[in-house]
Coordinates of C-alpha atoms in Angstrom, one line a residue:
M246 CA 79.2 45.9 -23.8
P247 CA 82.5 47.0 -22.2
L248 CA 86.0 46.6 -24.1
C249 CA 89.0 45.6 -22.2
E250 CA 91.9 48.0 -21.8
R251 CA 93.6 47.0 -24.9
C252 CA 90.3 46.5 -27.2
R253 CA 89.4 50.3 -26.2
S254 CA 92.9 50.9 -28.7
F255 CA 91.6 48.5 -31.3
T256 CA 90.7 50.0 -34.8
V257 CA 89.6 48.2 -37.8
F258 CA 91.5 49.3 -41.3
N259 CA 90.2 48.5 -44.8
H260 CA 93.4 46.8 -45.7
S261 CA 95.8 44.4 -43.8
F262 CA 96.8 44.9 -40.9
S263 CA 98.1 43.7 -37.2
F264 CA 97.9 45.0 -33.5
A265 CA 99.5 43.9 -30.7
H266 CA 96.7 42.7 -28.8
H267 CA 98.5 40.8 -25.0
P268 CA 101.9 39.7 -24.3
N269 CA 100.9 36.2 -23.3
A270 CA 97.2 34.5 -22.5
A271 CA 97.4 35.0 -19.0
S272 CA 97.7 39.2 -19.7
L273 CA 94.3 38.2 -22.1
K274 CA 92.3 36.3 -19.8
L275 CA 92.8 39.0 -16.6
S276 CA 91.7 41.7 -18.9
A277 CA 88.4 39.6 -20.4
E278 CA 85.4 41.8 -19.7
S279 CA 84.5 41.5 -23.1
Y280 CA 83.0 38.4 -25.2
F281 CA 85.7 39.2 -27.6
C282 CA 88.8 38.8 -25.2
A283 CA 87.0 35.9 -23.2
E284 CA 86.5 33.8 -26.4
G285 CA 90.3 34.6 -27.1
P286 CA 93.1 32.1 -27.6
N287 CA 94.4 30.0 -24.7
E288 CA 96.9 27.4 -26.7
A289 CA 100.5 29.3 -25.6
Q290 CA 100.8 31.1 -22.2
D291 CA 103.8 32.4 -22.7
S292 CA 103.4 33.8 -26.9
S293 CA 102.3 37.1 -27.8
I294 CA 99.2 37.5 -29.0
R295 CA 98.4 39.6 -32.2
L296 CA 95.3 40.5 -33.8
F297 CA 95.4 40.7 -37.7
R298 CA 93.1 40.9 -40.9
E299 CA 94.3 40.0 -44.1
F300 CA 93.3 40.9 -48.0
D301 CA 94.4 38.8 -51.1
T302 CA 94.4 35.8 -49.8
D303 CA 93.0 32.4 -50.3
E304 CA 93.9 31.5 -46.2
F305 CA 91.8 34.0 -44.9
D306 CA 88.6 35.6 -45.2
S307 CA 88.9 39.4 -45.1
N308 CA 85.8 40.2 -43.5
R309 CA 87.2 38.2 -40.3
I310 CA 89.3 39.2 -37.4
Y311 CA 92.2 36.4 -36.7
A312 CA 94.7 36.1 -34.0
R313 CA 98.3 34.9 -34.2
I314 CA 100.1 33.1 -31.2
G315 CA 104.0 33.9 -31.4
P316 CA 105.6 34.0 -34.6
D317 CA 104.0 31.4 -37.0
A318 CA 100.9 30.0 -35.1
K319 CA 97.3 30.8 -36.0
Y320 CA 93.9 31.0 -34.0
E321 CA 91.1 31.7 -36.0
V322 CA 88.8 33.8 -33.6
G323 CA 85.3 33.6 -34.2
V324 CA 84.6 37.4 -35.0
D325 CA 82.9 38.8 -38.0
I326 CA 83.4 42.1 -39.3
A327 CA 80.0 44.3 -39.9
A328 CA 78.6 47.6 -40.8
R329 CA 75.5 48.9 -40.0
E330 CA 73.3 50.9 -42.8
G331 CA 73.6 54.2 -42.8
D332 CA 76.9 54.0 -41.2
T333 CA 80.3 55.8 -42.9
S334 CA 81.9 52.6 -42.8
S335 CA 79.2 50.7 -45.1
V336 CA 80.2 52.6 -48.1
V337 CA 83.6 50.3 -48.2
V338 CA 82.5 47.5 -45.7
Y339 CA 79.9 45.1 -47.7
T340 CA 79.5 42.4 -44.4
R341 CA 76.3 43.3 -42.3
E342 CA 74.8 41.7 -39.2
R343 CA 72.6 38.8 -39.7
L344 CA 68.8 39.1 -39.3
P345 CA 67.7 38.6 -35.9
D346 CA 64.6 36.5 -37.2
L347 CA 64.4 34.5 -40.5
D348 CA 60.7 34.5 -40.9
C349 CA 60.0 37.8 -41.7
P350 CA 59.2 40.3 -44.6
E351 CA 62.8 41.1 -45.0
L352 CA 64.2 38.0 -45.6
Y353 CA 61.2 36.5 -48.1
N354 CA 62.1 40.3 -50.1
L355 CA 65.8 39.5 -50.5
M356 CA 64.6 35.4 -51.5
S357 CA 62.6 37.4 -54.2
A358 CA 65.0 40.0 -55.0
W359 CA 68.1 37.2 -55.5
L360 CA 65.5 35.7 -58.1
N361 CA 64.5 38.7 -59.9
C362 CA 67.9 39.4 -60.3
C363 CA 69.1 35.8 -61.4
Q364 CA 66.1 36.1 -64.3
S365 CA 67.3 39.5 -65.5
E366 CA 70.8 40.1 -65.2
H367 CA 72.6 36.5 -65.3
I368 CA 73.3 35.4 -69.1
V369 CA 74.4 32.3 -67.8
C370 CA 71.1 31.1 -65.8
Q371 CA 69.1 32.4 -69.0
Q372 CA 71.2 30.5 -71.5
E373 CA 70.5 27.5 -69.0
A374 CA 66.5 28.1 -68.8
L375 CA 66.4 28.0 -72.6
L376 CA 67.7 24.3 -72.6
N377 CA 66.2 23.2 -69.7
P378 CA 62.5 24.3 -69.6
I379 CA 60.5 23.6 -67.2
K380 CA 58.7 20.4 -67.5
P381 CA 56.7 19.5 -64.4
P382 CA 57.4 15.9 -62.7
A383 CA 54.6 13.3 -62.5
R384 CA 53.1 15.2 -59.0
L385 CA 53.1 18.2 -57.3
V386 CA 52.5 19.6 -54.2
D387 CA 49.6 22.2 -54.7
V388 CA 50.5 24.4 -51.6
G389 CA 46.8 25.8 -51.6
S390 CA 45.7 29.7 -50.7
F391 CA 48.4 32.2 -49.6
D392 CA 46.3 32.4 -46.1
G393 CA 46.0 28.9 -45.6
S394 CA 42.3 28.4 -45.9
R395 CA 42.8 26.0 -48.8
E396 CA 44.5 23.1 -47.9
P397 CA 47.5 22.2 -49.7
F398 CA 46.8 18.6 -52.2
L399 CA 48.4 16.7 -55.1
V400 CA 47.9 17.8 -58.7
E401 CA 49.1 15.9 -61.9
L402 CA 49.9 18.7 -64.0
E403 CA 51.2 18.4 -67.6
G404 CA 52.6 20.9 -70.3
K405 CA 55.5 23.1 -69.8
G406 CA 56.2 26.2 -68.2
I407 CA 54.6 25.2 -65.0
K408 CA 56.8 26.7 -62.3
Y409 CA 57.4 24.8 -59.2
L410 CA 60.1 24.6 -56.3
T411 CA 61.6 21.3 -54.8
L412 CA 62.9 20.5 -51.3
S413 CA 65.7 18.9 -50.1
Y414 CA 65.9 18.1 -46.6
C415 CA 66.3 15.4 -43.8
W416 CA 63.8 12.8 -43.1
G417 CA 65.3 11.9 -39.9
T418 CA 63.5 9.3 -37.5
S419 CA 60.3 11.6 -36.7
K420 CA 56.9 10.2 -38.3
Q421 CA 55.2 11.7 -40.8
L422 CA 52.5 12.3 -43.6
V423 CA 53.5 10.4 -46.9
T424 CA 51.9 9.4 -49.8
T425 CA 50.2 5.7 -50.0
M426 CA 48.3 3.8 -52.5
A427 CA 45.3 4.1 -50.0
N428 CA 45.6 7.7 -49.3
I429 CA 46.5 9.4 -52.6
E430 CA 43.3 9.7 -53.8
D431 CA 42.4 11.8 -50.4
Y432 CA 45.5 13.7 -50.6
R433 CA 44.4 14.4 -54.3
K434 CA 41.3 16.4 -52.3
S435 CA 43.2 17.6 -49.5
I436 CA 46.5 17.1 -47.5
P437 CA 45.9 17.8 -43.8
F438 CA 48.6 20.9 -43.4
S439 CA 48.4 20.4 -39.7
G440 CA 49.6 16.8 -40.0
L441 CA 52.8 17.3 -41.8
S442 CA 56.3 17.7 -40.2
K443 CA 57.1 21.3 -39.5
T444 CA 60.0 21.1 -42.2
I445 CA 57.6 20.5 -45.1
Q446 CA 54.7 23.0 -43.6
E447 CA 57.4 25.7 -43.6
A448 CA 58.6 24.7 -47.3
I449 CA 55.2 25.3 -48.3
S450 CA 55.2 28.8 -46.3
I451 CA 58.2 29.8 -48.1
T452 CA 56.6 29.2 -51.2
R453 CA 53.7 30.6 -51.1
K454 CA 55.0 33.7 -49.5
L455 CA 57.4 33.8 -52.9
G456 CA 54.4 33.8 -54.9
F457 CA 54.5 30.3 -56.3
Q458 CA 51.8 27.7 -56.1
Y459 CA 53.9 24.7 -56.6
L460 CA 56.1 22.2 -54.3
W461 CA 57.6 19.2 -55.2
V462 CA 58.4 16.9 -52.0
D463 CA 59.5 13.6 -51.9
A464 CA 57.3 12.2 -49.1
L465 CA 54.4 13.7 -50.8
C466 CA 55.2 13.4 -54.5
I467 CA 56.4 9.8 -54.7
I468 CA 54.0 6.9 -53.7
Q469 CA 56.0 5.2 -51.0
D470 CA 54.4 1.4 -50.8
S471 CA 53.6 1.1 -54.6
P472 CA 53.5 -2.5 -55.5
N473 CA 57.3 -3.4 -56.2
M474 CA 58.2 -0.2 -55.3
D475 CA 57.7 0.9 -59.0
D476 CA 57.2 4.2 -58.6
W477 CA 59.7 5.2 -55.8
A478 CA 62.2 3.1 -58.7
E479 CA 60.7 5.3 -61.4
Q480 CA 60.9 9.2 -59.7
S481 CA 64.2 8.1 -58.3
T482 CA 65.9 7.7 -61.8
R483 CA 63.9 11.2 -62.5
M484 CA 65.8 13.6 -60.1
A485 CA 68.0 15.1 -62.5
E486 CA 64.5 16.3 -64.3
I487 CA 62.9 17.2 -61.3
Y488 CA 65.4 18.9 -59.3
G489 CA 67.2 20.5 -62.7
N490 CA 64.0 21.8 -63.8
S491 CA 62.6 23.2 -60.9
Y492 CA 62.8 27.5 -60.3
A493 CA 64.6 26.9 -57.2
T494 CA 65.3 24.5 -54.5
I495 CA 65.0 25.0 -50.8
L496 CA 67.7 23.3 -48.9
A497 CA 66.7 22.8 -45.2
A498 CA 70.2 22.6 -44.0
I499 CA 70.4 22.6 -40.6
H500 CA 68.3 20.1 -38.6
P501 CA 68.5 16.0 -39.2
D502 CA 65.0 15.6 -38.6
S503 CA 61.8 16.5 -40.8
S504 CA 60.3 17.9 -37.2
V505 CA 62.0 20.6 -36.5
G506 CA 61.9 22.8 -39.8
V507 CA 64.0 24.8 -42.2
F508 CA 64.6 27.8 -40.0
P509 CA 67.3 28.1 -37.5
G510 CA 66.6 28.9 -34.3
R511 CA 68.8 32.4 -34.0
V512 CA 70.0 33.3 -30.3
P513 CA 71.0 37.1 -29.8
L514 CA 74.9 37.3 -31.2
E515 CA 77.4 39.2 -28.9
S516 CA 79.1 41.9 -31.1
I517 CA 81.2 45.4 -29.5
T518 CA 81.5 48.4 -31.8
V519 CA 85.1 49.7 -32.7
P520 CA 86.2 52.6 -34.7
F521 CA 87.2 52.2 -38.5
R522 CA 89.0 53.9 -40.7
P523 CA 90.3 53.3 -44.6
S524 CA 93.4 53.4 -43.9
V525 CA 96.0 54.3 -41.4
S526 CA 96.6 57.6 -42.9
D527 CA 93.4 58.9 -42.0
A528 CA 93.5 60.5 -38.5
K529 CA 90.3 60.3 -37.5
P530 CA 87.7 57.1 -37.6
W531 CA 85.1 56.8 -40.4
G532 CA 82.1 55.8 -38.6
S533 CA 82.2 52.2 -36.9
V534 CA 82.1 48.5 -37.5
Q535 CA 80.5 45.8 -35.5
L536 CA 82.7 43.2 -34.2
V537 CA 80.3 40.1 -34.0
E538 CA 80.3 36.8 -33.0
R539 CA 80.4 34.3 -35.7
P540 CA 77.5 31.5 -35.4
S541 CA 78.3 28.1 -35.9
D542 CA 78.2 26.4 -39.4
W543 CA 76.7 23.4 -39.0
N544 CA 74.9 21.4 -41.5
A545 CA 73.1 18.1 -41.4
L546 CA 72.3 17.8 -45.0
S547 CA 75.7 17.7 -46.0
G548 CA 75.8 14.7 -44.7
R549 CA 72.4 12.8 -45.9
A550 CA 73.4 10.6 -49.3
W551 CA 70.6 11.5 -51.1
A552 CA 70.8 15.2 -51.1
F553 CA 74.1 14.5 -52.8
Q554 CA 72.6 14.4 -56.5
E555 CA 69.7 16.9 -55.5
K556 CA 72.0 19.8 -54.6
E557 CA 74.0 18.6 -58.1
F558 CA 70.9 19.1 -60.3
A559 CA 69.7 22.3 -58.4
F560 CA 69.3 25.0 -60.9
R561 CA 68.9 27.8 -58.1
T562 CA 69.0 26.8 -54.3
F563 CA 67.9 28.8 -51.1
E564 CA 70.0 27.0 -48.3
F565 CA 69.1 27.5 -44.9
R566 CA 72.1 26.9 -42.5
S567 CA 73.0 27.9 -39.3
E568 CA 75.3 30.6 -39.9
G569 CA 72.5 32.5 -42.3
V570 CA 70.3 32.2 -45.7
S571 CA 72.5 32.0 -48.7
F572 CA 71.6 32.1 -52.7
R573 CA 73.1 29.7 -55.4
C574 CA 72.7 30.1 -59.0
R575 CA 74.9 29.3 -62.2
Y576 CA 76.1 32.4 -62.2
G577 CA 77.2 32.8 -58.3
I578 CA 76.4 32.7 -54.4
S579 CA 75.0 35.9 -52.6
R580 CA 74.4 35.7 -48.5
E581 CA 72.0 37.0 -46.6
W582 CA 74.8 39.2 -44.3
E583 CA 76.3 40.5 -47.3
R584 CA 75.0 44.1 -49.7
P585 CA 76.9 45.9 -52.3
T586 CA 78.5 48.9 -51.2
P587 CA 77.1 52.1 -52.6
T588 CA 80.1 52.6 -55.4
E589 CA 78.6 49.3 -56.9
S590 CA 75.9 49.1 -59.3
H591 CA 73.8 46.6 -58.5
S592 CA 71.3 46.3 -55.8
L593 CA 72.7 42.7 -54.7
L594 CA 76.6 41.5 -53.9
F595 CA 76.8 38.3 -56.2
H596 CA 80.4 36.5 -55.8
S597 CA 80.9 35.1 -59.4
H598 CA 81.8 31.2 -59.9
K599 CA 81.7 28.4 -62.4
D600 CA 79.9 25.4 -62.1
T601 CA 78.4 26.0 -58.3
T602 CA 75.3 23.9 -58.3
S603 CA 75.9 21.6 -61.0
L604 CA 78.0 18.5 -61.6
V605 CA 77.2 17.0 -64.6
P606 CA 77.9 20.4 -66.8
S607 CA 81.5 20.7 -65.6
L608 CA 82.8 17.6 -66.9
G609 CA 83.0 18.8 -70.2
S610 CA 81.9 17.4 -73.4
P611 CA 81.3 13.2 -74.6
K612 CA 84.7 13.4 -75.8
D613 CA 86.4 14.2 -72.7
F614 CA 86.3 10.6 -71.5
P615 CA 89.8 10.6 -69.2
G616 CA 87.5 13.9 -67.2
V617 CA 84.2 12.1 -66.9
F618 CA 85.9 9.5 -64.6
I619 CA 88.5 11.2 -63.2
K620 CA 85.5 13.6 -61.7
W621 CA 83.3 10.3 -60.9
Y622 CA 86.1 8.4 -59.0
G623 CA 86.9 11.9 -57.5
D624 CA 83.7 12.1 -56.1
L625 CA 83.2 8.8 -54.7
P626 CA 84.9 9.3 -51.4
A627 CA 82.2 12.4 -50.4
Y628 CA 79.6 10.2 -51.6
T629 CA 80.2 6.7 -49.5
S630 CA 80.9 8.7 -46.4
L631 CA 77.2 10.0 -46.5
G632 CA 74.7 8.4 -44.3
L633 CA 71.2 6.9 -45.2
S634 CA 68.5 5.9 -43.2
Y635 CA 68.4 2.4 -45.1
E636 CA 71.6 1.5 -46.4
E637 CA 69.7 -0.3 -49.5
D638 CA 69.4 2.9 -51.1
R639 CA 73.1 3.6 -51.7
L640 CA 72.8 2.7 -55.4
P641 CA 69.2 4.4 -56.0
A642 CA 69.9 7.5 -54.1
I643 CA 72.4 8.2 -57.1
S644 CA 70.8 6.9 -59.7
G645 CA 69.4 10.1 -61.2
L646 CA 73.3 11.5 -61.3
V647 CA 73.9 8.0 -63.2
K648 CA 71.8 8.5 -65.8
E649 CA 73.3 11.9 -66.5
Y650 CA 76.8 10.3 -66.4
Q651 CA 75.6 7.9 -68.9
S652 CA 75.0 10.1 -71.7
F653 CA 79.0 11.0 -71.4
I654 CA 80.1 7.4 -70.8
G655 CA 77.9 5.0 -72.4
G656 CA 77.9 1.4 -71.9
R657 CA 76.5 -0.2 -68.9
Y658 CA 76.4 0.8 -65.6
L659 CA 77.1 -2.0 -63.0
A660 CA 76.4 -1.6 -59.4
G661 CA 78.5 1.2 -58.7
L662 CA 81.2 0.3 -61.7
W663 CA 81.1 1.5 -65.4
E664 CA 81.7 -1.7 -68.3
R665 CA 84.3 0.8 -70.2
D666 CA 86.5 1.1 -67.3
F667 CA 85.4 -2.0 -65.4
I668 CA 89.1 -3.3 -64.7
Y669 CA 90.3 0.2 -63.2
G670 CA 87.0 -0.1 -61.3
L671 CA 87.6 -2.7 -59.1
Q672 CA 90.1 -1.3 -57.8
W673 CA 88.4 0.5 -55.2
R674 CA 89.8 0.6 -51.3
V675 CA 88.4 1.4 -47.8
R676 CA 89.5 4.2 -46.1
R677 CA 90.6 3.3 -42.9
S678 CA 91.3 4.9 -39.6
E679 CA 94.3 4.1 -37.7
D680 CA 92.6 3.3 -34.2
R681 CA 89.3 1.9 -35.3
P682 CA 89.2 -1.7 -36.4
L683 CA 86.8 -2.5 -39.3
R684 CA 84.3 -4.8 -38.3
G685 CA 81.2 -5.4 -39.8
N686 CA 81.9 -3.6 -42.6
R687 CA 80.4 -5.7 -45.5
R688 CA 77.1 -6.6 -46.4
Y689 CA 76.9 -8.9 -49.6
E690 CA 73.2 -8.9 -49.6
R691 CA 73.3 -5.0 -50.8
A692 CA 75.5 -5.9 -53.8
P693 CA 78.2 -8.3 -55.4
S694 CA 81.8 -8.4 -53.2
W695 CA 83.5 -6.9 -56.3
S696 CA 81.3 -3.4 -55.8
W697 CA 82.1 -0.7 -53.3
V698 CA 78.5 -0.6 -52.4
S699 CA 78.6 -3.8 -50.6
V700 CA 80.7 -1.9 -47.7
Q701 CA 79.2 0.4 -45.0
W702 CA 82.7 2.6 -44.9
Q703 CA 84.0 5.3 -47.2
C704 CA 85.5 4.0 -50.2
Y705 CA 88.2 5.8 -52.3
Y706 CA 90.1 5.2 -55.5
C707 CA 93.7 6.4 -55.8
W708 CA 96.5 7.0 -58.2
P709 CA 97.2 6.7 -60.9
F710 CA 93.6 7.5 -62.2
L711 CA 94.3 11.0 -62.5
K712 CA 97.3 10.0 -64.9
R713 CA 96.5 6.8 -66.2
E714 CA 94.9 8.0 -69.6
N715 CA 98.4 8.6 -70.4
S716 CA 99.0 4.9 -70.3
V717 CA 102.3 5.1 -69.2
N718 CA 102.3 4.1 -65.6
E719 CA 102.8 0.2 -65.0
N720 CA 100.1 0.3 -62.1
A721 CA 97.6 1.2 -64.6
E722 CA 98.8 -1.3 -67.3
E723 CA 95.7 -3.8 -67.2
I724 CA 96.8 -7.6 -67.5
S725 CA 93.3 -8.9 -66.9
R726 CA 89.9 -9.1 -69.0
F727 CA 86.6 -9.9 -67.9
L728 CA 84.8 -12.5 -70.1
E729 CA 81.3 -12.0 -68.4
I730 CA 79.3 -9.5 -66.1
T731 CA 75.8 -9.8 -65.0
I732 CA 73.5 -7.8 -62.7
E733 CA 70.1 -8.7 -61.5
P734 CA 68.2 -5.6 -60.6
A735 CA 65.7 -5.7 -57.7
T736 CA 63.5 -2.8 -59.2
K737 CA 62.4 -1.4 -62.7
D738 CA 65.3 1.2 -62.1
P739 CA 68.1 -0.6 -63.9
N740 CA 70.4 1.8 -62.1
G741 CA 69.2 0.8 -58.7
R742 CA 68.6 -1.8 -56.2
V743 CA 70.1 -5.1 -57.0
K744 CA 69.2 -8.6 -56.1
G745 CA 72.7 -10.3 -57.2
G746 CA 75.5 -9.9 -59.8
K747 CA 78.1 -12.3 -61.2
L748 CA 81.8 -11.6 -62.9
V749 CA 83.8 -14.1 -65.0
I750 CA 87.4 -12.5 -65.1
E751 CA 90.6 -14.1 -66.7
A752 CA 93.7 -12.7 -64.9
P753 CA 96.8 -14.2 -63.0
L754 CA 95.8 -15.8 -59.2
R755 CA 98.5 -16.6 -56.6
R756 CA 98.4 -17.4 -53.3
A757 CA 99.7 -15.6 -50.0
R758 CA 100.0 -15.1 -46.8
W759 CA 99.6 -12.2 -44.5
F760 CA 101.3 -10.8 -41.5
K761 CA 100.4 -7.5 -39.5
K762 CA 103.0 -5.3 -37.7
H763 CA 101.8 -1.6 -36.9
G764 CA 105.5 -0.3 -36.8
W765 CA 105.4 -1.4 -41.1
R766 CA 103.0 1.4 -41.4
I767 CA 105.5 4.4 -41.7
P768 CA 108.4 2.7 -43.9
M769 CA 105.0 1.6 -46.4
N770 CA 103.0 4.6 -46.2
K771 CA 106.5 7.3 -46.3
N772 CA 106.3 7.7 -50.4
D773 CA 102.5 7.5 -50.6
E774 CA 100.6 9.9 -48.8
H775 CA 97.5 9.1 -50.7
N776 CA 97.5 5.4 -49.3
E777 CA 96.4 4.7 -45.5
W778 CA 98.0 0.9 -45.2
D779 CA 97.4 -0.1 -41.9
G780 CA 100.7 -2.4 -41.8
T781 CA 99.3 -5.7 -43.5
A782 CA 102.2 -7.0 -46.0
L783 CA 101.4 -10.4 -48.2
F784 CA 104.2 -12.9 -48.4
A785 CA 104.7 -15.6 -50.6
A786 CA 102.8 -18.9 -49.4
E787 CA 103.6 -22.3 -50.5
E788 CA 101.0 -24.3 -52.4
D789 CA 99.0 -26.6 -49.4
G790 CA 96.4 -28.7 -51.2
D791 CA 92.5 -28.2 -50.2
D792 CA 93.1 -26.6 -46.5
H793 CA 92.4 -23.0 -46.8
N794 CA 92.4 -22.0 -43.4
A795 CA 95.9 -23.4 -42.3
R796 CA 98.9 -21.2 -42.2
A797 CA 102.0 -22.1 -44.2
E798 CA 104.5 -23.4 -41.6
S799 CA 106.7 -21.2 -41.3
S800 CA 108.2 -18.5 -39.2
K801 CA 106.9 -15.1 -39.0
P802 CA 108.8 -12.0 -41.0
D803 CA 110.5 -9.9 -39.0
H804 CA 110.7 -6.7 -41.4
Y805 CA 108.4 -6.1 -44.6
S806 CA 111.2 -5.8 -47.1
S807 CA 110.4 -9.4 -47.8
A808 CA 107.2 -8.8 -48.6
I809 CA 105.6 -9.5 -52.0
A810 CA 102.6 -6.6 -51.7
I811 CA 101.0 -4.5 -49.1
C812 CA 97.3 -4.9 -48.7
L813 CA 94.1 -3.7 -47.4
F814 CA 91.3 -5.6 -46.1
D815 CA 87.7 -4.6 -46.7
D816 CA 86.8 -6.0 -43.3
D817 CA 88.7 -7.0 -40.2
D818 CA 86.1 -9.6 -39.4
E819 CA 87.0 -11.5 -42.8
R820 CA 91.1 -12.0 -43.1
P821 CA 91.5 -15.9 -43.8
E822 CA 95.0 -16.9 -42.9
L823 CA 95.8 -17.5 -46.6
V824 CA 94.2 -15.2 -49.4
E825 CA 94.2 -15.5 -53.2
C826 CA 95.7 -12.6 -55.0
L827 CA 93.7 -11.6 -58.1
L828 CA 96.0 -9.3 -60.4
L829 CA 94.4 -6.9 -62.4
T830 CA 97.3 -4.6 -63.5
K831 CA 101.1 -5.2 -63.5
R832 CA 101.3 -3.5 -59.9
Q833 CA 98.0 -3.8 -58.4
G834 CA 94.8 -6.4 -57.9
V835 CA 92.1 -7.8 -55.4
L836 CA 92.4 -10.2 -52.6
L837 CA 90.0 -12.9 -52.6
A838 CA 88.6 -15.9 -50.5
L839 CA 87.6 -18.9 -51.9
L840 CA 84.2 -20.4 -51.6
D841 CA 83.5 -23.0 -54.1
K842 CA 86.7 -24.8 -55.5
T843 CA 84.8 -26.9 -57.9
A844 CA 82.8 -24.2 -59.0
N845 CA 86.2 -21.9 -59.1
T846 CA 84.1 -19.1 -57.2
Y847 CA 85.8 -16.4 -54.9
R848 CA 84.2 -13.5 -53.0
R849 CA 86.7 -10.2 -52.7
I850 CA 88.0 -9.3 -49.4
G851 CA 90.3 -6.5 -50.0
F852 CA 92.8 -5.0 -52.4
F853 CA 96.9 -5.0 -52.3
R854 CA 99.7 -3.7 -54.4
I855 CA 102.8 -5.2 -55.1
N856 CA 105.8 -3.6 -53.9
A857 CA 108.8 -2.2 -56.5
G858 CA 111.0 -4.5 -57.4
N859 CA 108.9 -7.6 -56.8
S860 CA 107.3 -9.3 -60.4
G861 CA 104.0 -10.3 -58.6

């Protein structure tokens, strides 16, 4: 590809550098003969543009080229630096161009090398394997013969030491073969390969080519229509064992539907060749490098709720993303487009890290009680933002993870909340968007109203949970206590779906009326960047007998300073004019709607926090 005039004088150095590319955006566009220039920044027409590379910083990837517009603004150009094998630059540049096709011997050789290196050289992985000897799940898919002459079939194996792979993927909406009560006997003899979804077909092919005989796939290894969903409920509680004991997990991360496959469809990437010099003092180029268009990094699997615990439990993973294939283990991560330089002793390049694939071991010992809850509450926003094909799976999709947490926490797990930290557990709130109302957010048939599982939007917990174990903050000082909590499970899984629940609590209760003004948002949020208040405030209301739907007779307040609290409703469709405020701590509590005065029953409809200076 021809280079523009400025790019012909561009050289990549093996250290931080800056290059005056063009005086402004107009000049850049006039010279745009190459991909590199044509895709350049366009935000500032009159500011100078400099290309730069940075080392020793967490903000920038040292193997990428960036652009700076003017003195401060930054713009990331989608260009990677890559050295070709045999070029002099490959002695110091460890990134390479990506494979043009992933379903190729080169990739399978690399995947096998990753596994062998992990097994033979990574002490932390060897220790993990000794602690968790491989035990097979209830069922596995025998992938048949390497050449496909023998169809896959279901097996039920016992004993330890049986090596198998697992698949984590998106089901999507396409119809696919699943194991049922009607076909399980046939599937024990043969599963028609041609009828399987493309993702499962390619996972079977990968398993064969890596030399493994067994693969676990949820669609085939769980009976999908067993009576009362018993098999499904039982297997969902064993996800920690299934993924944790597998030799490696294939993460089909790219496509949102199983009909598309594991492998990303690769298109040729644009690239240009530029000189390379280790330093400015080198008078002559030291080979050349490629400036390569960076592929998009779409990851559909990251939005799937079931994959949250699957990836956390997986011992080793092969992740197939649009940007390439990577391998993770307890020791570190290695990527398809990275190779060690000749000066390094290892045949593979691994970036060491801690706790890359396991969530629970990073929690510390069972004595680290606050740390366990900090992790649990901190991960809730990520989990509740993930999608499910069936929303009633919100609890089952982390049932295996909950089972692991229970070994640290103890006590009962109650529809998303922990008995040993129940009062704080009630204080979740819904993440709001400034321009998007919350409509149809509640699903009371899915969980009790006091559980975050009963809402469909992202939920989160806020400060002071990061410090409250010190018991010094008045927001955290509990002034309520629960008297009775009951949950009615819907299946044999005690951590799975629920039919209903009941909470009897003793706490101060006060009636209030609410008003909302958009202009109140800024003063209410200015000192609390973590809370997304929408301008709704609570004001004292006089008792008005049995009429809970009539607004107290008074003028609307003009200023939020007279408010007793600020609040967030769980659903904008459920905002009764008068609300009951149940105080859980000295400063925080939940909003309730009265359901039956005689029975003294309520339903949660929101969260509130008392303003400083009010006693509540």
